[in-house]
Amino acid sequence: MWKWLHPYAKPEQAYRLAGRLLPWFAVISLLAFIIGTVWGLAFAPADYQQGDSFRIIYLHVPAAILSMGAYSTMAIAAFIGMVWQLRMADMTVAAIAPVGAVFTFIALLTGAAWGKPMWGAWWVWDARLTSELILLFLYLGVIALYNAFSDKVVAGRAAGILALVGVINLPIIHYSVEWWNTLHQGASITKLAKPSIAPSMLWPLLVMIVAFATFLGALTLMRFRNELIMREWHRPWVKALAEREQ
């Protein structure tokens, strides 16, 4: 059933597939960013309590969701790399980690900017905020481990182990508002049966989540292709590719 995936375990085929997917992710991301930004900032109504300051939700929420989504994807890739010994999986971990770290930083920064008018403080040691900060440290740890070894096979294994260990933090982030007393508001859009957000605000938010997700995909594909070239620079197919680009 999975035989169609086997050719893409070869670096050259994986490079070509990433190159074919990259423009699609980039175009969808650009269109979704334009639509979501204009819709959310210009046409969505102001919140009856927070006024226009609530509009930071269109950056904060997608970044926060995708910070966890990126880590989940990275952990799955690490698991595949450890079980099936696929180099492509280790390269995927290395490609995702810096992008996920940036998304996590954006979530923390926009959360602080949102918290100041709402809570009266830029930062509180809230359970959700603290666990999200730990997620950033996990990303930085994966990046540091991967770059600490000259042997990239060993580097991939070490980074993959840390990525898998860090998965325990994801349910803590998600359920922290239910397990502990917290200033952070509870789930709004994940309550699929009855989201606690007006549709006029929800739809541009969903568009922005698509924009962030496809942007994450585009950046990861770009980094994956670069990682492949760096790891396979001595291979004939890379030399042939360089000659065609000249």
PDB file of C-alpha atoms in Angstrom:
ATOM      1  CA  MET A   1       0.000   0.000   0.000  1.00  0.00           C
ATOM      2  CA  TRP A   2       2.873   2.363   0.798  1.00  0.00           C
ATOM      3  CA  LYS A   3       5.077   1.279  -2.105  1.00  0.00           C
ATOM      4  CA  TRP A   4       4.425   4.540  -3.945  1.00  0.00           C
ATOM      5  CA  LEU A   5       6.361   6.298  -1.156  1.00  0.00           C
ATOM      6  CA  HIS A   6       9.480   4.165  -1.527  1.00  0.00           C
ATOM      7  CA  PRO A   7      11.059   6.142  -4.410  1.00  0.00           C
ATOM      8  CA  TYR A   8      10.947   9.309  -2.309  1.00  0.00           C
ATOM      9  CA  ALA A   9      13.317   7.762   0.207  1.00  0.00           C
ATOM     10  CA  LYS A  10      16.001   8.558  -2.362  1.00  0.00           C
ATOM     11  CA  PRO A  11      17.458  12.064  -1.852  1.00  0.00           C
ATOM     12  CA  GLU A  12      17.193  13.033  -5.515  1.00  0.00           C
ATOM     13  CA  GLN A  13      13.517  12.094  -5.721  1.00  0.00           C
ATOM     14  CA  ALA A  14      12.758  13.783  -2.402  1.00  0.00           C
ATOM     15  CA  TYR A  15      14.463  16.958  -3.624  1.00  0.00           C
ATOM     16  CA  ARG A  16      12.382  16.997  -6.790  1.00  0.00           C
ATOM     17  CA  LEU A  17       9.129  16.341  -4.912  1.00  0.00           C
ATOM     18  CA  ALA A  18       9.860  19.188  -2.478  1.00  0.00           C
ATOM     19  CA  GLY A  19      10.570  21.450  -5.453  1.00  0.00           C
ATOM     20  CA  ARG A  20       7.226  20.588  -7.063  1.00  0.00           C
ATOM     21  CA  LEU A  21       5.265  21.162  -3.847  1.00  0.00           C
ATOM     22  CA  LEU A  22       7.011  24.382  -2.842  1.00  0.00           C
ATOM     23  CA  PRO A  23       5.286  26.742  -5.347  1.00  0.00           C
ATOM     24  CA  TRP A  24       1.847  25.433  -4.365  1.00  0.00           C
ATOM     25  CA  PHE A  25       2.456  26.025  -0.685  1.00  0.00           C
ATOM     26  CA  ALA A  26       3.914  29.463  -1.375  1.00  0.00           C
ATOM     27  CA  VAL A  27       1.035  30.632  -3.596  1.00  0.00           C
ATOM     28  CA  ILE A  28      -1.689  29.322  -1.267  1.00  0.00           C
ATOM     29  CA  SER A  29       0.072  30.935   1.694  1.00  0.00           C
ATOM     30  CA  LEU A  30       0.352  34.312  -0.052  1.00  0.00           C
ATOM     31  CA  LEU A  31      -3.299  34.321  -1.113  1.00  0.00           C
ATOM     32  CA  ALA A  32      -4.500  33.208   2.318  1.00  0.00           C
ATOM     33  CA  PHE A  33      -2.389  35.873   4.040  1.00  0.00           C
ATOM     34  CA  ILE A  34      -3.836  38.609   1.833  1.00  0.00           C
ATOM     35  CA  ILE A  35      -7.436  37.437   2.259  1.00  0.00           C
ATOM     36  CA  GLY A  36      -7.147  36.718   5.991  1.00  0.00           C
ATOM     37  CA  THR A  37      -5.346  39.962   6.821  1.00  0.00           C
ATOM     38  CA  VAL A  38      -7.758  42.208   4.911  1.00  0.00           C
ATOM     39  CA  TRP A  39     -10.799  40.282   6.164  1.00  0.00           C
ATOM     40  CA  GLY A  40      -9.636  40.207   9.773  1.00  0.00           C
ATOM     41  CA  LEU A  41      -8.337  43.774  10.050  1.00  0.00           C
ATOM     42  CA  ALA A  42     -10.809  45.634   7.858  1.00  0.00           C
ATOM     43  CA  PHE A  43     -14.084  43.701   7.862  1.00  0.00           C
ATOM     44  CA  ALA A  44     -14.296  41.627  11.052  1.00  0.00           C
ATOM     45  CA  PRO A  45     -16.252  43.512  13.750  1.00  0.00           C
ATOM     46  CA  ALA A  46     -14.534  44.822  16.862  1.00  0.00           C
ATOM     47  CA  ASP A  47     -14.891  42.757  20.024  1.00  0.00           C
ATOM     48  CA  TYR A  48     -17.466  44.141  22.447  1.00  0.00           C
ATOM     49  CA  GLN A  49     -15.017  43.929  25.371  1.00  0.00           C
ATOM     50  CA  GLN A  50     -11.540  44.221  23.845  1.00  0.00           C
ATOM     51  CA  GLY A  51     -12.333  46.540  20.959  1.00  0.00           C
ATOM     52  CA  ASP A  52      -9.877  46.449  18.082  1.00  0.00           C
ATOM     53  CA  SER A  53      -7.058  45.078  20.248  1.00  0.00           C
ATOM     54  CA  PHE A  54      -8.533  41.597  19.807  1.00  0.00           C
ATOM     55  CA  ARG A  55      -7.336  41.615  16.176  1.00  0.00           C
ATOM     56  CA  ILE A  56      -3.918  40.384  17.282  1.00  0.00           C
ATOM     57  CA  ILE A  57      -5.711  37.038  17.475  1.00  0.00           C
ATOM     58  CA  TYR A  58      -5.131  36.703  13.727  1.00  0.00           C
ATOM     59  CA  LEU A  59      -1.391  36.438  14.387  1.00  0.00           C
ATOM     60  CA  HIS A  60      -1.267  34.943  17.859  1.00  0.00           C
ATOM     61  CA  VAL A  61      -3.644  32.016  17.525  1.00  0.00           C
ATOM     62  CA  PRO A  62      -2.332  30.648  14.185  1.00  0.00           C
ATOM     63  CA  ALA A  63       1.270  30.982  15.404  1.00  0.00           C
ATOM     64  CA  ALA A  64       0.442  29.198  18.658  1.00  0.00           C
ATOM     65  CA  ILE A  65      -1.446  26.381  16.931  1.00  0.00           C
ATOM     66  CA  LEU A  66       1.268  25.864  14.320  1.00  0.00           C
ATOM     67  CA  SER A  67       4.027  25.979  16.938  1.00  0.00           C
ATOM     68  CA  MET A  68       2.530  22.806  18.374  1.00  0.00           C
ATOM     69  CA  GLY A  69       1.651  21.407  14.955  1.00  0.00           C
ATOM     70  CA  ALA A  70       5.226  21.855  13.764  1.00  0.00           C
ATOM     71  CA  TYR A  71       6.566  20.125  16.855  1.00  0.00           C
ATOM     72  CA  SER A  72       4.160  17.223  16.385  1.00  0.00           C
ATOM     73  CA  THR A  73       5.299  16.842  12.781  1.00  0.00           C
ATOM     74  CA  MET A  74       8.933  17.032  13.852  1.00  0.00           C
ATOM     75  CA  ALA A  75       8.381  14.339  16.487  1.00  0.00           C
ATOM     76  CA  ILE A  76       6.659  12.059  13.951  1.00  0.00           C
ATOM     77  CA  ALA A  77       9.602  12.525  11.583  1.00  0.00           C
ATOM     78  CA  ALA A  78      12.011  11.753  14.438  1.00  0.00           C
ATOM     79  CA  PHE A  79      10.094   8.565  15.247  1.00  0.00           C
ATOM     80  CA  ILE A  80      10.157   7.464  11.605  1.00  0.00           C
ATOM     81  CA  GLY A  81      13.875   8.211  11.430  1.00  0.00           C
ATOM     82  CA  MET A  82      14.623   6.147  14.513  1.00  0.00           C
ATOM     83  CA  VAL A  83      12.421   3.173  13.621  1.00  0.00           C
ATOM     84  CA  TRP A  84      13.019   2.900   9.861  1.00  0.00           C
ATOM     85  CA  GLN A  85      16.465   4.544   9.763  1.00  0.00           C
ATOM     86  CA  LEU A  86      15.469   7.026   7.047  1.00  0.00           C
ATOM     87  CA  ARG A  87      17.881   9.895   6.528  1.00  0.00           C
ATOM     88  CA  MET A  88      15.105  11.946   4.943  1.00  0.00           C
ATOM     89  CA  ALA A  89      13.269  11.899   8.277  1.00  0.00           C
ATOM     90  CA  ASP A  90      16.316  13.220  10.160  1.00  0.00           C
ATOM     91  CA  MET A  91      16.661  16.004   7.596  1.00  0.00           C
ATOM     92  CA  THR A  92      12.991  16.834   8.071  1.00  0.00           C
ATOM     93  CA  VAL A  93      13.583  17.261  11.805  1.00  0.00           C
ATOM     94  CA  ALA A  94      16.482  19.618  11.074  1.00  0.00           C
ATOM     95  CA  ALA A  95      14.346  21.550   8.566  1.00  0.00           C
ATOM     96  CA  ILE A  96      11.324  22.011  10.832  1.00  0.00           C
ATOM     97  CA  ALA A  97      13.047  22.926  14.099  1.00  0.00           C
ATOM     98  CA  PRO A  98      14.127  26.541  13.268  1.00  0.00           C
ATOM     99  CA  VAL A  99      10.787  27.314  11.615  1.00  0.00           C
ATOM    100  CA  GLY A 100       8.868  25.946  14.589  1.00  0.00           C
ATOM    101  CA  ALA A 101      11.063  27.973  16.951  1.00  0.00           C
ATOM    102  CA  VAL A 102      10.213  31.180  15.077  1.00  0.00           C
ATOM    103  CA  PHE A 103       6.494  30.381  15.173  1.00  0.00           C
ATOM    104  CA  THR A 104       6.739  29.742  18.910  1.00  0.00           C
ATOM    105  CA  PHE A 105       8.563  33.037  19.420  1.00  0.00           C
ATOM    106  CA  ILE A 106       5.857  34.855  17.436  1.00  0.00           C
ATOM    107  CA  ALA A 107       3.182  33.213  19.606  1.00  0.00           C
ATOM    108  CA  LEU A 108       4.966  34.321  22.791  1.00  0.00           C
ATOM    109  CA  LEU A 109       5.618  37.854  21.514  1.00  0.00           C
ATOM    110  CA  THR A 110       2.064  38.450  20.293  1.00  0.00           C
ATOM    111  CA  GLY A 111       0.721  36.843  23.468  1.00  0.00           C
ATOM    112  CA  ALA A 112       2.704  39.331  25.535  1.00  0.00           C
ATOM    113  CA  ALA A 113       1.441  42.222  23.408  1.00  0.00           C
ATOM    114  CA  TRP A 114      -2.122  40.958  23.872  1.00  0.00           C
ATOM    115  CA  GLY A 115      -1.678  40.306  27.585  1.00  0.00           C
ATOM    116  CA  LYS A 116      -0.514  43.823  28.433  1.00  0.00           C
ATOM    117  CA  PRO A 117      -3.871  45.561  27.817  1.00  0.00           C
ATOM    118  CA  MET A 118      -5.889  42.544  28.977  1.00  0.00           C
ATOM    119  CA  TRP A 119      -3.975  41.515  32.136  1.00  0.00           C
ATOM    120  CA  GLY A 120      -1.980  44.669  32.838  1.00  0.00           C
ATOM    121  CA  ALA A 121       1.346  42.830  32.443  1.00  0.00           C
ATOM    122  CA  TRP A 122       3.547  41.763  29.552  1.00  0.00           C
ATOM    123  CA  TRP A 123       4.285  38.420  31.163  1.00  0.00           C
ATOM    124  CA  VAL A 124       2.854  36.282  33.936  1.00  0.00           C
ATOM    125  CA  TRP A 125       3.998  32.803  34.878  1.00  0.00           C
ATOM    126  CA  ASP A 126       0.736  31.394  33.621  1.00  0.00           C
ATOM    127  CA  ALA A 127       0.613  27.633  32.935  1.00  0.00           C
ATOM    128  CA  ARG A 128      -0.104  28.107  29.216  1.00  0.00           C
ATOM    129  CA  LEU A 129       2.590  30.760  28.768  1.00  0.00           C
ATOM    130  CA  THR A 130       5.192  28.826  30.740  1.00  0.00           C
ATOM    131  CA  SER A 131       4.622  25.580  28.851  1.00  0.00           C
ATOM    132  CA  GLU A 132       4.784  27.485  25.544  1.00  0.00           C
ATOM    133  CA  LEU A 133       8.113  28.973  26.663  1.00  0.00           C
ATOM    134  CA  ILE A 134       9.341  25.456  27.428  1.00  0.00           C
ATOM    135  CA  LEU A 135       8.341  24.521  23.861  1.00  0.00           C
ATOM    136  CA  LEU A 136      10.638  27.261  22.563  1.00  0.00           C
ATOM    137  CA  PHE A 137      13.493  25.881  24.676  1.00  0.00           C
ATOM    138  CA  LEU A 138      12.810  22.395  23.288  1.00  0.00           C
ATOM    139  CA  TYR A 139      13.060  23.703  19.738  1.00  0.00           C
ATOM    140  CA  LEU A 140      16.311  25.488  20.580  1.00  0.00           C
ATOM    141  CA  GLY A 141      17.609  22.288  22.193  1.00  0.00           C
ATOM    142  CA  VAL A 142      16.870  20.266  19.052  1.00  0.00           C
ATOM    143  CA  ILE A 143      18.641  22.881  16.920  1.00  0.00           C
ATOM    144  CA  ALA A 144      21.641  22.972  19.245  1.00  0.00           C
ATOM    145  CA  LEU A 145      21.951  19.186  19.390  1.00  0.00           C
ATOM    146  CA  TYR A 146      21.732  18.823  15.630  1.00  0.00           C
ATOM    147  CA  ASN A 147      24.510  21.369  15.137  1.00  0.00           C
ATOM    148  CA  ALA A 148      26.681  20.023  17.957  1.00  0.00           C
ATOM    149  CA  PHE A 149      27.868  16.961  16.008  1.00  0.00           C
ATOM    150  CA  SER A 150      29.881  16.909  12.809  1.00  0.00           C
ATOM    151  CA  ASP A 151      28.492  13.436  12.070  1.00  0.00           C
ATOM    152  CA  LYS A 152      24.959  14.243  10.916  1.00  0.00           C
ATOM    153  CA  VAL A 153      23.767  10.677  11.446  1.00  0.00           C
ATOM    154  CA  VAL A 154      24.601  10.964  15.152  1.00  0.00           C
ATOM    155  CA  ALA A 155      23.261  14.523  15.173  1.00  0.00           C
ATOM    156  CA  GLY A 156      19.945  13.357  13.728  1.00  0.00           C
ATOM    157  CA  ARG A 157      19.590  10.611  16.314  1.00  0.00           C
ATOM    158  CA  ALA A 158      20.367  12.940  19.231  1.00  0.00           C
ATOM    159  CA  ALA A 159      18.002  15.647  17.994  1.00  0.00           C
ATOM    160  CA  GLY A 160      15.309  13.037  17.314  1.00  0.00           C
ATOM    161  CA  ILE A 161      15.500  11.649  20.848  1.00  0.00           C
ATOM    162  CA  LEU A 162      15.044  15.127  22.342  1.00  0.00           C
ATOM    163  CA  ALA A 163      12.160  15.830  19.947  1.00  0.00           C
ATOM    164  CA  LEU A 164      10.399  12.646  21.076  1.00  0.00           C
ATOM    165  CA  VAL A 165      10.981  13.351  24.774  1.00  0.00           C
ATOM    166  CA  GLY A 166       9.572  16.853  24.351  1.00  0.00           C
ATOM    167  CA  VAL A 167       6.235  15.551  23.042  1.00  0.00           C
ATOM    168  CA  ILE A 168       5.075  15.282  26.659  1.00  0.00           C
ATOM    169  CA  ASN A 169       4.890  19.082  26.705  1.00  0.00           C
ATOM    170  CA  LEU A 170       2.229  19.280  23.972  1.00  0.00           C
ATOM    171  CA  PRO A 171      -0.736  17.951  25.995  1.00  0.00           C
ATOM    172  CA  ILE A 172       0.423  20.158  28.881  1.00  0.00           C
ATOM    173  CA  ILE A 173       0.170  23.219  26.629  1.00  0.00           C
ATOM    174  CA  HIS A 174      -3.210  22.175  25.270  1.00  0.00           C
ATOM    175  CA  TYR A 175      -4.878  21.219  28.561  1.00  0.00           C
ATOM    176  CA  SER A 176      -3.128  23.686  30.862  1.00  0.00           C
ATOM    177  CA  VAL A 177      -6.155  26.003  30.926  1.00  0.00           C
ATOM    178  CA  GLU A 178      -8.290  23.077  32.148  1.00  0.00           C
ATOM    179  CA  TRP A 179      -5.835  21.496  34.600  1.00  0.00           C
ATOM    180  CA  TRP A 180      -4.767  24.663  36.462  1.00  0.00           C
ATOM    181  CA  ASN A 181      -6.113  28.077  37.338  1.00  0.00           C
ATOM    182  CA  THR A 182      -4.895  30.298  34.548  1.00  0.00           C
ATOM    183  CA  LEU A 183      -5.399  33.775  33.158  1.00  0.00           C
ATOM    184  CA  HIS A 184      -5.305  32.440  29.626  1.00  0.00           C
ATOM    185  CA  GLN A 185      -8.719  31.984  28.039  1.00  0.00           C
ATOM    186  CA  GLY A 186      -9.953  28.517  27.209  1.00  0.00           C
ATOM    187  CA  ALA A 187     -10.516  26.915  23.835  1.00  0.00           C
ATOM    188  CA  SER A 188     -12.450  29.002  21.320  1.00  0.00           C
ATOM    189  CA  ILE A 189     -12.169  27.443  17.873  1.00  0.00           C
ATOM    190  CA  THR A 190     -11.379  23.840  18.833  1.00  0.00           C
ATOM    191  CA  LYS A 191     -14.860  23.392  20.260  1.00  0.00           C
ATOM    192  CA  LEU A 192     -16.112  22.261  16.869  1.00  0.00           C
ATOM    193  CA  ALA A 193     -19.680  21.629  17.966  1.00  0.00           C
ATOM    194  CA  LYS A 194     -20.115  25.176  19.257  1.00  0.00           C
ATOM    195  CA  PRO A 195     -17.121  27.511  18.854  1.00  0.00           C
ATOM    196  CA  SER A 196     -17.195  30.391  21.356  1.00  0.00           C
ATOM    197  CA  ILE A 197     -16.318  32.956  18.714  1.00  0.00           C
ATOM    198  CA  ALA A 198     -18.628  34.714  16.275  1.00  0.00           C
ATOM    199  CA  PRO A 199     -18.553  33.381  12.698  1.00  0.00           C
ATOM    200  CA  SER A 200     -17.650  36.853  11.398  1.00  0.00           C
ATOM    201  CA  MET A 201     -14.445  36.631  13.464  1.00  0.00           C
ATOM    202  CA  LEU A 202     -13.933  32.879  13.084  1.00  0.00           C
ATOM    203  CA  TRP A 203     -13.735  32.646   9.289  1.00  0.00           C
ATOM    204  CA  PRO A 204     -10.867  35.114   8.803  1.00  0.00           C
ATOM    205  CA  LEU A 205      -9.089  33.345  11.669  1.00  0.00           C
ATOM    206  CA  LEU A 206      -9.436  29.996   9.891  1.00  0.00           C
ATOM    207  CA  VAL A 207      -8.066  31.569   6.710  1.00  0.00           C
ATOM    208  CA  MET A 208      -5.070  32.874   8.675  1.00  0.00           C
ATOM    209  CA  ILE A 209      -4.474  29.407  10.137  1.00  0.00           C
ATOM    210  CA  VAL A 210      -4.345  28.048   6.569  1.00  0.00           C
ATOM    211  CA  ALA A 211      -1.941  30.874   5.673  1.00  0.00           C
ATOM    212  CA  PHE A 212       0.380  30.067   8.569  1.00  0.00           C
ATOM    213  CA  ALA A 213       0.180  26.323   7.906  1.00  0.00           C
ATOM    214  CA  THR A 214       1.082  26.626   4.234  1.00  0.00           C
ATOM    215  CA  PHE A 215       3.783  29.192   5.079  1.00  0.00           C
ATOM    216  CA  LEU A 216       5.226  26.700   7.547  1.00  0.00           C
ATOM    217  CA  GLY A 217       5.118  24.063   4.811  1.00  0.00           C
ATOM    218  CA  ALA A 218       6.845  26.336   2.285  1.00  0.00           C
ATOM    219  CA  LEU A 219       9.635  27.300   4.687  1.00  0.00           C
ATOM    220  CA  THR A 220      10.135  23.674   5.713  1.00  0.00           C
ATOM    221  CA  LEU A 221      10.361  22.552   2.085  1.00  0.00           C
ATOM    222  CA  MET A 222      12.929  25.257   1.365  1.00  0.00           C
ATOM    223  CA  ARG A 223      15.043  24.255   4.356  1.00  0.00           C
ATOM    224  CA  PHE A 224      14.647  20.565   3.530  1.00  0.00           C
ATOM    225  CA  ARG A 225      15.985  21.122   0.027  1.00  0.00           C
ATOM    226  CA  ASN A 226      18.920  23.097   1.425  1.00  0.00           C
ATOM    227  CA  GLU A 227      19.632  20.369   3.968  1.00  0.00           C
ATOM    228  CA  LEU A 228      19.606  17.774   1.206  1.00  0.00           C
ATOM    229  CA  ILE A 229      22.101  19.733  -0.868  1.00  0.00           C
ATOM    230  CA  MET A 230      24.404  20.239   2.114  1.00  0.00           C
ATOM    231  CA  ARG A 231      24.296  16.540   3.056  1.00  0.00           C
ATOM    232  CA  GLU A 232      24.542  15.207  -0.505  1.00  0.00           C
ATOM    233  CA  TRP A 233      26.919  17.768  -2.071  1.00  0.00           C
ATOM    234  CA  HIS A 234      29.393  15.038  -3.076  1.00  0.00           C
ATOM    235  CA  ARG A 235      26.779  12.982  -4.946  1.00  0.00           C
ATOM    236  CA  PRO A 236      26.689  13.014  -8.768  1.00  0.00           C
ATOM    237  CA  TRP A 237      23.101  14.217  -8.910  1.00  0.00           C
ATOM    238  CA  VAL A 238      23.954  17.325  -6.857  1.00  0.00           C
ATOM    239  CA  LYS A 239      26.946  18.088  -9.083  1.00  0.00           C
ATOM    240  CA  ALA A 240      24.753  17.665 -12.162  1.00  0.00           C
ATOM    241  CA  LEU A 241      22.144  19.979 -10.621  1.00  0.00           C
ATOM    242  CA  ALA A 242      24.812  22.610  -9.918  1.00  0.00           C
ATOM    243  CA  GLU A 243      26.028  22.415 -13.503  1.00  0.00           C
ATOM    244  CA  ARG A 244      22.499  22.942 -14.829  1.00  0.00           C
ATOM    245  CA  GLU A 245      22.045  25.971 -12.562  1.00  0.00           C
ATOM    246  CA  GLN A 246      25.220  27.637 -13.836  1.00  0.00           C
TER     247      GLN A 246
END
